[in-house]
Short mmCIF file of C-alpha atoms and ligand atoms in Angstrom, two decimals:
data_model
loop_
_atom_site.label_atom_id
_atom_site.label_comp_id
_atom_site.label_asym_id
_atom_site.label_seq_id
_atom_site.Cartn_x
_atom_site.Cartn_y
_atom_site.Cartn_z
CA UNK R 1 0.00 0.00 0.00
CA UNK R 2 1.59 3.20 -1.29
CA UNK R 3 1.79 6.27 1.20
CA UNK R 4 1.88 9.40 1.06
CA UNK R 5 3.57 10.64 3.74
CA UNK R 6 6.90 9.27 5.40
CA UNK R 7 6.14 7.24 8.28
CA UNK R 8 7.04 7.60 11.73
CA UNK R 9 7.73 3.71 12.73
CA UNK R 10 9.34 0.76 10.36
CA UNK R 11 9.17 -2.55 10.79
CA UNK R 12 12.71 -4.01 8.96
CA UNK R 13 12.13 -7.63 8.37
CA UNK R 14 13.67 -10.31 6.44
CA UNK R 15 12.08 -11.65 3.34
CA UNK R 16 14.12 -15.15 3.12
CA UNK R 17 16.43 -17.43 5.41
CA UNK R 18 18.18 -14.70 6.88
CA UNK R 19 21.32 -12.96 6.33
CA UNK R 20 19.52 -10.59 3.92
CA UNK R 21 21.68 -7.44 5.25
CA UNK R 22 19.02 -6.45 8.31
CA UNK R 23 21.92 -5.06 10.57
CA UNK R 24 23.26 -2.66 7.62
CA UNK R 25 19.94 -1.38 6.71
CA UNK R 26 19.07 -0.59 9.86
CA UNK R 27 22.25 1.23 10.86
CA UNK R 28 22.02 2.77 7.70
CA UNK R 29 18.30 4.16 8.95
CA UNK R 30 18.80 4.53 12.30
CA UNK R 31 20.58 8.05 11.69
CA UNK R 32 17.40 9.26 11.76
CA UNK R 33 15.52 6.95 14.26
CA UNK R 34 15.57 7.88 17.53
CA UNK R 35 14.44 4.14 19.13
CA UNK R 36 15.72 0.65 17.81
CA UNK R 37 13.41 -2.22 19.14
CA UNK R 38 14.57 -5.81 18.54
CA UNK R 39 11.43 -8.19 18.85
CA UNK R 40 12.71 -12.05 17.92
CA UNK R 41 15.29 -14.49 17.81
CA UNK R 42 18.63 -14.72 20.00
CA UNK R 43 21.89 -15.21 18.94
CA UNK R 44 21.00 -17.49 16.40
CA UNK R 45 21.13 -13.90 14.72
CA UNK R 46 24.37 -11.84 13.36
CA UNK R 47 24.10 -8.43 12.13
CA UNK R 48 26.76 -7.23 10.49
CA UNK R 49 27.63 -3.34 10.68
CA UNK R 50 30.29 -1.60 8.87
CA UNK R 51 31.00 1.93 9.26
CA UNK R 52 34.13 3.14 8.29
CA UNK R 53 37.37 0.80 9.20
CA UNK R 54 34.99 -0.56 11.67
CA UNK R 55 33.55 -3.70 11.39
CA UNK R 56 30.70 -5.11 14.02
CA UNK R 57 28.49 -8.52 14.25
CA UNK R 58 25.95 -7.97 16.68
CA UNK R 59 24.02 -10.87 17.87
CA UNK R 60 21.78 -9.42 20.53
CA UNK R 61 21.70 -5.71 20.55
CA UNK R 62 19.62 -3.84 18.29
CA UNK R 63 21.35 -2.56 15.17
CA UNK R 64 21.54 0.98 16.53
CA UNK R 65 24.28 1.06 18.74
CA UNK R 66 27.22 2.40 15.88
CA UNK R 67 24.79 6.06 16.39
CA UNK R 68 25.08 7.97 19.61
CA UNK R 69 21.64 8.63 21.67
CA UNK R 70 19.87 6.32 20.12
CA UNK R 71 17.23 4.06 22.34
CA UNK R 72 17.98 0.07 21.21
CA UNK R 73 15.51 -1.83 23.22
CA UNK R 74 15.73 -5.63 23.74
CA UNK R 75 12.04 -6.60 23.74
CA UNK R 76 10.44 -9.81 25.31
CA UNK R 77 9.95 -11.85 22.22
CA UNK R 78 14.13 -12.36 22.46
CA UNK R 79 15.44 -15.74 24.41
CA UNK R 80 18.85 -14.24 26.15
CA UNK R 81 21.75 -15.86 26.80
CA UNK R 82 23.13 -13.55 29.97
CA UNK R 83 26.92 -14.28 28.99
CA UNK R 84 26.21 -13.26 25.27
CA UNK R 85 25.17 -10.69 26.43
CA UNK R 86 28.00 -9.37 28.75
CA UNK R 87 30.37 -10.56 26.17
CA UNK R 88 28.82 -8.59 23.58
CA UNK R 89 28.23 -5.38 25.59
CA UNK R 90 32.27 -5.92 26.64
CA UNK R 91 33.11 -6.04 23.24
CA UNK R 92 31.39 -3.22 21.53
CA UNK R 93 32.74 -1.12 24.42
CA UNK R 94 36.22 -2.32 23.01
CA UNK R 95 35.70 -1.24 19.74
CA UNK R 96 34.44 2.31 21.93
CA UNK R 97 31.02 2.03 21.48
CA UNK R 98 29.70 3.14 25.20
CA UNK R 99 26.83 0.41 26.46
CA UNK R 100 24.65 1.73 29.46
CA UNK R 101 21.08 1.54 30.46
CA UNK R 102 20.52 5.20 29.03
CA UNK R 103 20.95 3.25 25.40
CA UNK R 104 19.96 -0.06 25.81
CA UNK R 105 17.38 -1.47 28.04
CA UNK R 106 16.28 -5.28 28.28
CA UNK R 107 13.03 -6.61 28.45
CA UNK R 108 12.22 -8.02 32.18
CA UNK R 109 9.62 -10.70 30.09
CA UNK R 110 12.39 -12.13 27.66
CA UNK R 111 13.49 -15.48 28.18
CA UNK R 112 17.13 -17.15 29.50
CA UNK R 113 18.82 -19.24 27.67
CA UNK R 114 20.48 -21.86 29.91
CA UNK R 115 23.49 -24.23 29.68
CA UNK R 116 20.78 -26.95 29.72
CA UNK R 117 19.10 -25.47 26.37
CA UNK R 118 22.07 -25.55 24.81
CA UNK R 119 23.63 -28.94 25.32
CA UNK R 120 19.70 -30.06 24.33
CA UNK R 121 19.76 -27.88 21.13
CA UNK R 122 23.73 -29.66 20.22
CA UNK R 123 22.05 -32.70 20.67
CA UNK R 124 18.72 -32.66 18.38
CA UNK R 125 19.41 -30.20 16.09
CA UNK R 126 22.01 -31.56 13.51
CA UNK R 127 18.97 -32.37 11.85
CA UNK R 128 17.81 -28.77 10.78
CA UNK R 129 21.36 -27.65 10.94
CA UNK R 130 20.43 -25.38 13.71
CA UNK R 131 23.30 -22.64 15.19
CA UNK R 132 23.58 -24.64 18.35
CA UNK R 133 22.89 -21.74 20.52
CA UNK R 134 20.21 -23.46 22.73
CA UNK R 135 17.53 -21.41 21.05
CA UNK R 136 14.52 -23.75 20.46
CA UNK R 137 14.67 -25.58 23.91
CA UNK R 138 14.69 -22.27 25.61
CA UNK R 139 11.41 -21.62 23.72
CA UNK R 140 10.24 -24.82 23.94
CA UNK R 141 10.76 -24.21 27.94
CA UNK R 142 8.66 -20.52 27.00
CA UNK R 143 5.84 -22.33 25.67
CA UNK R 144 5.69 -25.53 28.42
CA UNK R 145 5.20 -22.33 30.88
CA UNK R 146 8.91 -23.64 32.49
CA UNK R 147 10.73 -20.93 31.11
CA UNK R 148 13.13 -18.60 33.40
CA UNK R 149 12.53 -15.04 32.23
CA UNK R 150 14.61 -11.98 32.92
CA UNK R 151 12.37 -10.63 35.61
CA UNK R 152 12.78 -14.28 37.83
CA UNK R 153 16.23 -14.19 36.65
CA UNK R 154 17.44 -10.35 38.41
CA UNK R 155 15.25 -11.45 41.41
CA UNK R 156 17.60 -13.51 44.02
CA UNK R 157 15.36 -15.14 45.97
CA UNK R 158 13.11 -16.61 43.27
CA UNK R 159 16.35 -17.25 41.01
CA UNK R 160 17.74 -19.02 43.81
CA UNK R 161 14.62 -21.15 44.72
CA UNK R 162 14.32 -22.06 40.98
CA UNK R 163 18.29 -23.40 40.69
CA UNK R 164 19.58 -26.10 43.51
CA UNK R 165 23.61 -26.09 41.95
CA UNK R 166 25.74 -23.18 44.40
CA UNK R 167 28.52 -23.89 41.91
CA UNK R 168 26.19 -22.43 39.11
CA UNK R 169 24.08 -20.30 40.80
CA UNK R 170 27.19 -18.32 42.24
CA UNK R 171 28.28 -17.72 38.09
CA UNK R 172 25.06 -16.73 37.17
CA UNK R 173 24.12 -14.52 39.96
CA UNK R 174 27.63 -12.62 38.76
CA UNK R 175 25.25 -12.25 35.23
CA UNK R 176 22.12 -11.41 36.81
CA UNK R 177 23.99 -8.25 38.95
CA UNK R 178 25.94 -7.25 35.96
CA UNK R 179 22.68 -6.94 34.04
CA UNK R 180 20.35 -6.09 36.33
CA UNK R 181 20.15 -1.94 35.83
CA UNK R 182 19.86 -2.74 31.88
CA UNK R 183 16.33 -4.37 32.35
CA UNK R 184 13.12 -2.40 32.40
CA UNK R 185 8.91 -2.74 31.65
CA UNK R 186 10.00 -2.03 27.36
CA UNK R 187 6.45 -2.35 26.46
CA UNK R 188 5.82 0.72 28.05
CA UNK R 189 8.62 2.19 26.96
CA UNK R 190 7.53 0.98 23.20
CA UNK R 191 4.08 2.40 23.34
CA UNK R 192 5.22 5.55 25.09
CA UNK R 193 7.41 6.28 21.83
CA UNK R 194 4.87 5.61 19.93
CA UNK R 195 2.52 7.83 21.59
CA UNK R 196 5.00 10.59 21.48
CA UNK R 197 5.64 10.51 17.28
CA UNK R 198 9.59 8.79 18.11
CA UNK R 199 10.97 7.54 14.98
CA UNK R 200 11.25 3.39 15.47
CA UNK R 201 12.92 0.84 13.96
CA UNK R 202 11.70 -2.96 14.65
CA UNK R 203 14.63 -5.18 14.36
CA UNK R 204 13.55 -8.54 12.75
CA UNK R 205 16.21 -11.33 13.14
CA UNK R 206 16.00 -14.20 10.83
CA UNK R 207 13.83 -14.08 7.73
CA UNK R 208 9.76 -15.56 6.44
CA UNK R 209 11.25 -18.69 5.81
CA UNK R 210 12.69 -19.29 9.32
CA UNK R 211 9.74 -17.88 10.88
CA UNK R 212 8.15 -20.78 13.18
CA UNK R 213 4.45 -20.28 11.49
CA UNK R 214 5.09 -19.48 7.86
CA UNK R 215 8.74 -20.58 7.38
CA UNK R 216 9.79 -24.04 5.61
CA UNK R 217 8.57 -26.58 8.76
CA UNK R 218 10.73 -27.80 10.12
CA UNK R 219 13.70 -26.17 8.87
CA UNK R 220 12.84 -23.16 10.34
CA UNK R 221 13.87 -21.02 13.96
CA UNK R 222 11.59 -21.09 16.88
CA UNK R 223 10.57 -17.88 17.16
CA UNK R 224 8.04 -15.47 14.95
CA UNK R 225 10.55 -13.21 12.74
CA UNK R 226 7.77 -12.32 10.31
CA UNK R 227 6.07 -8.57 10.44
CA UNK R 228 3.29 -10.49 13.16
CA UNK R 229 6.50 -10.90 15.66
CA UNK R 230 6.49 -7.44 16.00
CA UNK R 231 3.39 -7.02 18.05
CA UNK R 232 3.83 -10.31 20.19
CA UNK R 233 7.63 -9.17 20.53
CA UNK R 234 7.47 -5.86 21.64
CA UNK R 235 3.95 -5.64 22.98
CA UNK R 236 2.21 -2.74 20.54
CA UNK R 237 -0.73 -3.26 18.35
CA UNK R 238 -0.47 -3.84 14.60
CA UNK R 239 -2.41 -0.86 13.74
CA UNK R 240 0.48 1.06 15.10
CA UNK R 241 2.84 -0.47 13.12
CA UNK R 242 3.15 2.28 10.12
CA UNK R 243 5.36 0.81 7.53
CA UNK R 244 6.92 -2.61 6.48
CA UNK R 245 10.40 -3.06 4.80
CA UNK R 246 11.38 -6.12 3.45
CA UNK R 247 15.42 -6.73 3.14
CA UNK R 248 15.99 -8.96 -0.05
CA UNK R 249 19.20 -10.06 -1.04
CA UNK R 250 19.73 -9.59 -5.23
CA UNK R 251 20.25 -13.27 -4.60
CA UNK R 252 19.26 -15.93 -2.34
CA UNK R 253 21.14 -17.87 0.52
CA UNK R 254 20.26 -20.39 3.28
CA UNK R 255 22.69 -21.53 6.15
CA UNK R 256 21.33 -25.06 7.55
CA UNK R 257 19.53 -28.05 5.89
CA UNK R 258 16.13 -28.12 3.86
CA UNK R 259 15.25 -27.30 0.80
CA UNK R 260 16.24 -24.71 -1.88
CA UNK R 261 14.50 -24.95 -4.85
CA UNK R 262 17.28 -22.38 -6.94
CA UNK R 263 19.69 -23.22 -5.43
CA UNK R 264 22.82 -23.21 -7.75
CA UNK R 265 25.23 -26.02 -7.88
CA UNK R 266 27.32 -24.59 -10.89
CA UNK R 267 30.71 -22.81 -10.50
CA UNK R 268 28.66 -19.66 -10.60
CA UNK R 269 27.23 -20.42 -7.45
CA UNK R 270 31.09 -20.47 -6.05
CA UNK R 271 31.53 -17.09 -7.30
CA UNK R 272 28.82 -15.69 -5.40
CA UNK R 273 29.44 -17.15 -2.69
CA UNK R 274 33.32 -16.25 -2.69
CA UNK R 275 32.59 -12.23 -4.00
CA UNK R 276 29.50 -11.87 -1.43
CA UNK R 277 31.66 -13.59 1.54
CA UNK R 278 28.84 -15.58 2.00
CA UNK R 279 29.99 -17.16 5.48
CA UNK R 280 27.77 -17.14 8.41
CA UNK R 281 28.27 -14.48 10.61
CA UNK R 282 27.32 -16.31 13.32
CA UNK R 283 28.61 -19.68 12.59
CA UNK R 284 31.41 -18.96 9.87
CA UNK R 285 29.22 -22.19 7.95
CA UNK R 286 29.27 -21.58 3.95
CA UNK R 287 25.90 -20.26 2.69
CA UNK R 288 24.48 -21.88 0.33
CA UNK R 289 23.52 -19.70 -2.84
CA UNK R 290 20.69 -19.34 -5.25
CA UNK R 291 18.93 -17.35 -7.85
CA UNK R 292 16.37 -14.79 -7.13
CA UNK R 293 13.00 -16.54 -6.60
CA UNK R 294 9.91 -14.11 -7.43
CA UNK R 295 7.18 -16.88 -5.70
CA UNK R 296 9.17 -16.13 -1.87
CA UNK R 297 9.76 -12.44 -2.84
CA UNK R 298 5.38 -12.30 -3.18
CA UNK R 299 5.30 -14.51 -0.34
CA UNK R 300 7.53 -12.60 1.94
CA UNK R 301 5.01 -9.34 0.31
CA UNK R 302 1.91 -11.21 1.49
CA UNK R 303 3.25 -12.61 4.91
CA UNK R 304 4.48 -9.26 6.00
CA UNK R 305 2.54 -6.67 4.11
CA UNK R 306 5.66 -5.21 3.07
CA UNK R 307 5.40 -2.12 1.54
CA UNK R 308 8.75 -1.32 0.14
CA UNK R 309 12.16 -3.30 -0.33
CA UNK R 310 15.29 -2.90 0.48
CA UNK R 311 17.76 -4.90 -1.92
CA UNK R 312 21.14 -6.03 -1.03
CA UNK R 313 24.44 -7.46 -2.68
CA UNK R 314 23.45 -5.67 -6.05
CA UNK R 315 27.56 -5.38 -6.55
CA UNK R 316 28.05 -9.01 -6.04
CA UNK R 317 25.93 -9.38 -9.26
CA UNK R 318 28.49 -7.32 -10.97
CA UNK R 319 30.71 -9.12 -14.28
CA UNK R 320 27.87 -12.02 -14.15
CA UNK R 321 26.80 -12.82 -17.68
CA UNK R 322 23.47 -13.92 -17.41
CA UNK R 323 21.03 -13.58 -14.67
CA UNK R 324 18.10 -15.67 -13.36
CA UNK R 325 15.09 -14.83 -11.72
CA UNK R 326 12.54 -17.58 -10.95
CA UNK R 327 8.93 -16.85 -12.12
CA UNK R 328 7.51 -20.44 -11.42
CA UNK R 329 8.05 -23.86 -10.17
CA UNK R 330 7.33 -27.33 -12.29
CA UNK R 331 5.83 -30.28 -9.69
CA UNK R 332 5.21 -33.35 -11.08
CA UNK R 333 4.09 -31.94 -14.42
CA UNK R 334 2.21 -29.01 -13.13
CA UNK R 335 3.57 -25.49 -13.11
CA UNK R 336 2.98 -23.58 -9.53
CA UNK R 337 3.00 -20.03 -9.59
CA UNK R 338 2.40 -19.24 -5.55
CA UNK R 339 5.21 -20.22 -3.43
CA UNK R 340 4.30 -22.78 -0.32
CA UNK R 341 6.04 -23.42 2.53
CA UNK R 342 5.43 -27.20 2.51
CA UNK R 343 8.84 -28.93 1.70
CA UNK R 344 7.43 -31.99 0.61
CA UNK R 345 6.18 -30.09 -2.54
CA UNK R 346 9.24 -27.57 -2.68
CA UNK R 347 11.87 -30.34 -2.10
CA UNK R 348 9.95 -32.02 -5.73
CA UNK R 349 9.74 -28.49 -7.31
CA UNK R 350 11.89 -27.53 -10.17
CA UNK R 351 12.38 -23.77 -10.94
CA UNK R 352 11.42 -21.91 -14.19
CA UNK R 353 13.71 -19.12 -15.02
CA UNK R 354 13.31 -15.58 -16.76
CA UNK R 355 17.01 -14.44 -18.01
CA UNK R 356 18.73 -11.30 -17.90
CA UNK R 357 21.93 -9.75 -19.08
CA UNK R 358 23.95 -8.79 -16.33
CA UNK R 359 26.72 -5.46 -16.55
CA UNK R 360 30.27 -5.74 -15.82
CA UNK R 361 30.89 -2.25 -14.71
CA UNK R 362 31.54 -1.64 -10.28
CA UNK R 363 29.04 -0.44 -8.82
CA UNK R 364 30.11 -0.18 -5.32
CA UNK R 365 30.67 3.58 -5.67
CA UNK R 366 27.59 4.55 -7.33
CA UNK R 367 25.42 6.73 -4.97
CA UNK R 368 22.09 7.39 -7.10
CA UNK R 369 19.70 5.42 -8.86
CA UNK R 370 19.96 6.64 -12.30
CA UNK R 371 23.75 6.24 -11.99
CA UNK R 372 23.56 2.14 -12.44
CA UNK R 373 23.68 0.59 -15.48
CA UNK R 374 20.41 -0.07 -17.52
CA UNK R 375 21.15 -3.72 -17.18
CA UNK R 376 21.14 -3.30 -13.40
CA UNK R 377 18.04 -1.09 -13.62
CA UNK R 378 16.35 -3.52 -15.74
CA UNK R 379 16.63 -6.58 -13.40
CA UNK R 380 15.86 -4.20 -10.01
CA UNK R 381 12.51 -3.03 -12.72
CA UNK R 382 11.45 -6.93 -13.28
CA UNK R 383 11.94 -7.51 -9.36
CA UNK R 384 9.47 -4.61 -8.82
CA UNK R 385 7.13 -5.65 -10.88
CA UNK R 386 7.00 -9.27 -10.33
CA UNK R 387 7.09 -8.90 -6.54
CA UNK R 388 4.16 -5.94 -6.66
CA UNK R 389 5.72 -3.43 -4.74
CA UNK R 390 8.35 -0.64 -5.01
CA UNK R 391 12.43 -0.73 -3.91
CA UNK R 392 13.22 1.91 -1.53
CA UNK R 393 16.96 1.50 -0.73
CA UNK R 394 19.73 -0.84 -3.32
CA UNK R 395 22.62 -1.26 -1.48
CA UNK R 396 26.33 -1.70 -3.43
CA UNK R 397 28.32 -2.80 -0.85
CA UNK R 398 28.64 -3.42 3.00
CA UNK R 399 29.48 0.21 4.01
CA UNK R 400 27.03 2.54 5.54
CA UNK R 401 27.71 5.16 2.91
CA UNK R 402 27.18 2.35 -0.37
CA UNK R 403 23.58 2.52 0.55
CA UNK R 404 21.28 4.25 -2.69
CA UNK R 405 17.86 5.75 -1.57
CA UNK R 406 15.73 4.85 -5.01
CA UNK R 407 12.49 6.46 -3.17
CA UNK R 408 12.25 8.33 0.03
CA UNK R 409 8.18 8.11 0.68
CA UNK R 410 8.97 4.65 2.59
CA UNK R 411 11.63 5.93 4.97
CA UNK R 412 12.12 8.67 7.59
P1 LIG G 1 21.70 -9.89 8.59
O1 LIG G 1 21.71 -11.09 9.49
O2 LIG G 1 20.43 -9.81 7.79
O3 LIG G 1 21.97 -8.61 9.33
O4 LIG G 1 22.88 -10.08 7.55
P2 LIG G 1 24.38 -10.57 7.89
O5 LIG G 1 25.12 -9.47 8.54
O6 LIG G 1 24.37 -11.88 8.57
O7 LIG G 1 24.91 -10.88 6.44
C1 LIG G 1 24.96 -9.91 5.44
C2 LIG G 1 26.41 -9.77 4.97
O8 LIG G 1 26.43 -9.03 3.77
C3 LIG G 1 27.28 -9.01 5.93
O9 LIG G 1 28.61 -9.49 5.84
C4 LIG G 1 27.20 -7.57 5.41
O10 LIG G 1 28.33 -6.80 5.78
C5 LIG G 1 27.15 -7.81 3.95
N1 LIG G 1 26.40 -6.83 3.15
C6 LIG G 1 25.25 -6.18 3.46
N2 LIG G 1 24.82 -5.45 2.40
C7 LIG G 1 25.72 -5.64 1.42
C8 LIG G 1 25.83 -5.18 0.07
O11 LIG G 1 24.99 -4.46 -0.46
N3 LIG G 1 26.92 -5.62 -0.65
C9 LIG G 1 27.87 -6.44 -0.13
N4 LIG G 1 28.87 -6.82 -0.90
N5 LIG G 1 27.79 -6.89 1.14
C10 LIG G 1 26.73 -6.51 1.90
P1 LIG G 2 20.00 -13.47 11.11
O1 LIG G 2 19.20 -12.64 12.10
C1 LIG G 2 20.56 -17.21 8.91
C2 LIG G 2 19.00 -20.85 10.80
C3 LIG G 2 20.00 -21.90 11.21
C4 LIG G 2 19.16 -23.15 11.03
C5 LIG G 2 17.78 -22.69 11.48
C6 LIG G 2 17.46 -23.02 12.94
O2 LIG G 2 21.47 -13.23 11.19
O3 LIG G 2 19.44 -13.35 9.75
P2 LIG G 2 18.27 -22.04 15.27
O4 LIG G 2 19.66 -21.96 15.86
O5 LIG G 2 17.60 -20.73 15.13
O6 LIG G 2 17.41 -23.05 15.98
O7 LIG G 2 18.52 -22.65 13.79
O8 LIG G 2 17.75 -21.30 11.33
N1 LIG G 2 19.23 -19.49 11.34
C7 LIG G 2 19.71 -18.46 10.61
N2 LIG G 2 20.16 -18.42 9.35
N3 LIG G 2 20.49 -16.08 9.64
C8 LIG G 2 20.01 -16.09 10.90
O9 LIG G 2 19.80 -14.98 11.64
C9 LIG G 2 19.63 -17.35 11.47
N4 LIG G 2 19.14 -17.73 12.66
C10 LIG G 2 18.89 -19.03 12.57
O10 LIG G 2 21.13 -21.89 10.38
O11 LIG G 2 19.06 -23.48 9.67
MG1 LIG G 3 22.95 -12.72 9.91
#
């Protein structure tokens, strides 16, 4: 839905399995945002930042935190691991970026991770290839109403009732004090900056296709990372949620098992994945690469409601003769033209490609639209129109500054 006016809130949400180039889109927005709310996931997630010679991965902390005064809020729809957490907030403050609760506060409703989740999630998840990082028993534990949240977890006597071990309850009551002036009611603190016009970024982790409900069961995450996450991650209502971004990568890539129906398994796909450094930020595991696929770019539109995209990687595309995008799947003699989530039709589904000519000129300098070459214009046209809605930002590179605003009526 086009709008007239820029809005005052956007949610920033992957439309794939991740990795799209979240963190750099929103630090490239958040110079104008005055609250960064993260709403799913744990650090299954890696957000990668890069603003001058500095390079970041954030796993927990909201995107915001290479800008000064900026709010980033943890919200409850996160599962925490407490060390993570320190570790991260002790490293950003080595690469002097201060950490203190005037800039980052932590939901008292989010969820622990535990040593216990994460010895559980090393043992059954090989299967889905998951990050090992103790996220899905830890909401498993959420959902089975045996969860430890924040709130029981900064509280001494109730943390101490809940956990017999001294040895371990000494270490973690070292986390809980460390932490414990970080944590505050953020729902409040949401709706109050909503109520007051703040500009807002919602920080989705993961992407549609890991999302729990309307990702590719059961290869997916166990938490909500489409634009619905928001509300149950944060705590605000979805008519306050003014505008949707969905970050697309120019290409596609999945970390972890199930299927990929463009996958590429030619030396082209090796190419890609060597120019794009497509390595797991989290993990360091190869990505696996594939075409463009136009039935998950209108999925990720419906899912979310996404009213403008941001596209990533364009420059990776760069001296690549012949693009693909996929317009359709074959299955079993039939052609399907709506993507489903259901592997045991996508794992049988064969893609049917469109072709374009790719350009061989860099483009990681270019700073305005009509400055790309037609061929690049032509294939970011055919995304716009097979997908149904407008791109708002292309981004050339993993720098702040190689960021190219195509239309401004979607952002702040
Ligand atoms: P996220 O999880 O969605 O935040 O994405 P990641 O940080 O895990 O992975 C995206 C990777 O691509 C990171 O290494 C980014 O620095 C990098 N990146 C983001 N945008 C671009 C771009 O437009 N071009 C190139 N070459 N790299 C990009
Ligand atoms: P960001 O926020 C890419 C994948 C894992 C695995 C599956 C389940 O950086 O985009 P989990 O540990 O969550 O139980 O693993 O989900 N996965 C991601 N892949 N980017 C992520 O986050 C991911 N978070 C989880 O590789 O296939
Ligand atoms: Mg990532």
């Amino acid at each position: 839905m086009a709008k007239q006016t820029c809005p005052s809130n956007i949610a920033v949400i992957g439309m794939e399995w991740g990795d799209e180039g979240k963190g750099k889109i929103i630090d490239f927005l958040a110079e104008k945002a005055d609250v960064i709310a993260r709403f799913n996931g744990g650090n299954n997630a890696g957000h990668t930042i890069e603003v001058g010679d500095k390079k970041i991965v954030v796993h927990l902390i909201p995107s915001g935190v290479m800008h000064n005064n900026k709010l980033n809020i943890v919200g409850n729809g996160l599962v925490i691991d407490p060390k993570v957490l320190l570790d991260e907030i002790k490293n950003l403050e080595k690469n002097k970026i201060k950490i203190n609760p005037e800039n980052l506060v932590i939901s008292e409703n989010a969820h622990i991770i535990l040593p216990k989740h994460i010895e559980e999630d090393r043992q059954i998840g090989g299967k889905i290839g998951t990050t090992g990082r103790g996220i899905g028993p830890a909401y498993t534990d959420k959902a089975a109403r045996i969860g430890l949240r924040i709130c029981d977890f900064v509280n001494e006597a109730i943390f101490k009732k809940r956990f017999g071990s001294e040895e371990f309850y000494q270490k973690y009551k070292e986390y809980a004090e460390s932490l414990k002036d970080y944590v505050n009611d953020t729902t409040l603190m949401v709706n109050y900056a909503i109520a007051k016009n703040k500009k807002i970024l919602f920080e989705g982790a993961q992407g549609t296709l890991l999302d729990i409900d309307y990702g590719t069961y059961p290869f997916v995450t166990s938490s909500s990372a489409t634009a619905g996450g928001v509300c149950t991650g944060l705590g605000i209502s979805p008519r306050k949620i003014q505008s949707v971004l969905g970050v697309c990568k120019a290409y596609k890539t999945r970390v972890g098992n199930g299927p990929f129906p463009t996958e590429i398994t030619s030396a082209v796909g090796e190419k890609i994945q060597k120019s794009g450094k497509e390595f797991g930020a989290t993990t360091g595991r190869p990505r696996r690469i594939g075409w463009f696929d136009a039935l998950i770019g209108k999925y990720a539109v419906m899912i979310n409601g996404i009213d403008s995209i941001a596209l990533t990687k364009l420059d990776v595309f760069t001296a690549i003769d012949k693009l693909k995008i996929c317009v359709a799947y074959k299955h079993k003699g039939n052609i399907i033209e709506k993507f489903t989530p259901n592997i045991h039709i996508l794992q049988n589904c064969q893609p049917l490609y469109e072709e374009l000519d790719g350009w061989w000129d860099d483009i990681t300098k270019v700073r305005t639209y009509d400055k790309l070459p037609n061929n690049a214009k032509k294939y970011l046209k055919r995304i716009e129109e097979l997908l149904g809605v407008p791109i708002s930002i292309v981004s050339v590179g993993p720098k702040r500054e190689q960021t190219i605003i195509a239309r401004n009526e979607f952002l702040f």
